[in-house]
Amino acid sequence: EKSGYEHFMLKEIHEQPKVIKDTINSVLTDENISFESVGLSDEDMKNIQQVYIVACGSAYHVGMVAQYVIEELTSLSVRVELASEFRYRQMKLAKNSLAIIISQSGETADSLAALRLCKDKGVRTLGIVNVVGSSIAREADNVFYTLAGPEISVATTKAYSCQLVAAYLLAMQFAKARGEISDERFAQLVEEINTIPEKIEKILEDKERLQWFASKVVNIKDAFFIGRGIDYAVGMEGSLKLKEISYIHSEAYAAGELKHGPISLIEDGTVVFSVVTQSALYEKTISNMVEVKSRGAKLFGLTTYGNYAMEDVADFTVYTPRIDNLFAASLSVVPLQLLSYYVSVGKGYDVDKPRNLAKSVTVE
Ligand code: M6R
């Protein structure tokens, strides 16, 4: 069932263009997004004032991206919370709010507990769930199913990517229903979101380069990921992918935080992966890269075609196709998935079943 791929993870990475397209097409026809199947009307979307996004692991990282996108497109206030923390806090949940619970399995114990807590407090819940009929899908007031299909590899790739587009589509429709986006901008985003699958195909065509780079870093002991905004959220995901399947100690930092402590960890040869796709923050992150380089860091730069100045500072550069800044995570995550995959293979580890981890975490 691996369809000729050596591991499920690699197969699932390659399935991304198709399953992303399926997920987009489940709610987007021509120029219109409809959440009728989800049970969210435009009227509902107009009345919501506060959004809580609650999840664990990679799904939480999707929530971080979603927060940036929703904040950029709408007037909604958004909070992203780790389910394991959220469930034990005494948060005062606002009226007219929507809690979005993101979960591939729909069975994650902490996410399910968070969902129940929201329901008890009278907060409407929306699940972004992959497994049909799972607990979160059954108990949430509304469900937006991602159409990633069965994900076997413990390290999530295609489900994460489908959750991202689900979040974009929600943000876009929130903006439209609330009259907060121009018709031109909405049409432009529709056009852009539809380019994600083919652009991922392009990145996958170049995977040998990442394989080569991975062979150079298989023996490193520590890795750092830096970025700002959406790039920070992608760095968090890249770092989790690397640590969970290659067992390399890895940390992700908001680039602006380096000076507040983490920079003291940089020494000669420390590998720093820098995600730099957000045009408004480009210069800022580059200057952080220069700072760590001057302390001996080896830099992996991940940016978009056109940002060739990256090569002046990075030791190894990977380019992703250009896309609207809001959707950049969908492209920049792919080289990081491939990188962690090849590092794990290079170390001879059990890629699909990393030690100590379960595909679905049904106990807290
Ligand atoms: O099934 P869920 O989406 O609720 O799972 C959440 C996390 O356990 C999951 O994303 C985990 O972090 C993955 N192993 C990451 O690859």
GROMACS .gro file of N, CA and C in nm, residues 41 48 53-54 90 97 250 301:
model
   24
   41SER      N    1  -2.328   2.943   0.855
   41SER     CA    2  -2.385   3.036   0.757
   41SER      C    3  -2.310   3.169   0.762
   48ILE      N    4  -1.998   3.627   1.495
   48ILE     CA    5  -1.887   3.584   1.582
   48ILE      C    6  -1.788   3.699   1.601
   53ILE      N    7  -0.860   2.902   1.887
   53ILE     CA    8  -0.816   2.785   1.812
   53ILE      C    9  -0.741   2.697   1.911
   54VAL      N   10  -0.785   2.574   1.923
   54VAL     CA   11  -0.728   2.486   2.025
   54VAL      C   12  -0.684   2.355   1.960
   90GLN      N   13  -0.836   2.883   3.370
   90GLN     CA   14  -0.968   2.939   3.404
   90GLN      C   15  -0.996   3.054   3.308
   97SER      N   16  -1.846   3.372   2.063
   97SER     CA   17  -1.718   3.323   2.015
   97SER      C   18  -1.733   3.186   1.950
  250SER      N   19   1.612   2.001   1.857
  250SER     CA   20   1.580   2.113   1.771
  250SER      C   21   1.484   2.210   1.839
  301GLY      N   22   1.885   2.872   0.429
  301GLY     CA   23   1.784   2.975   0.403
  301GLY      C   24   1.672   2.922   0.316
   0.00000   0.00000   0.00000
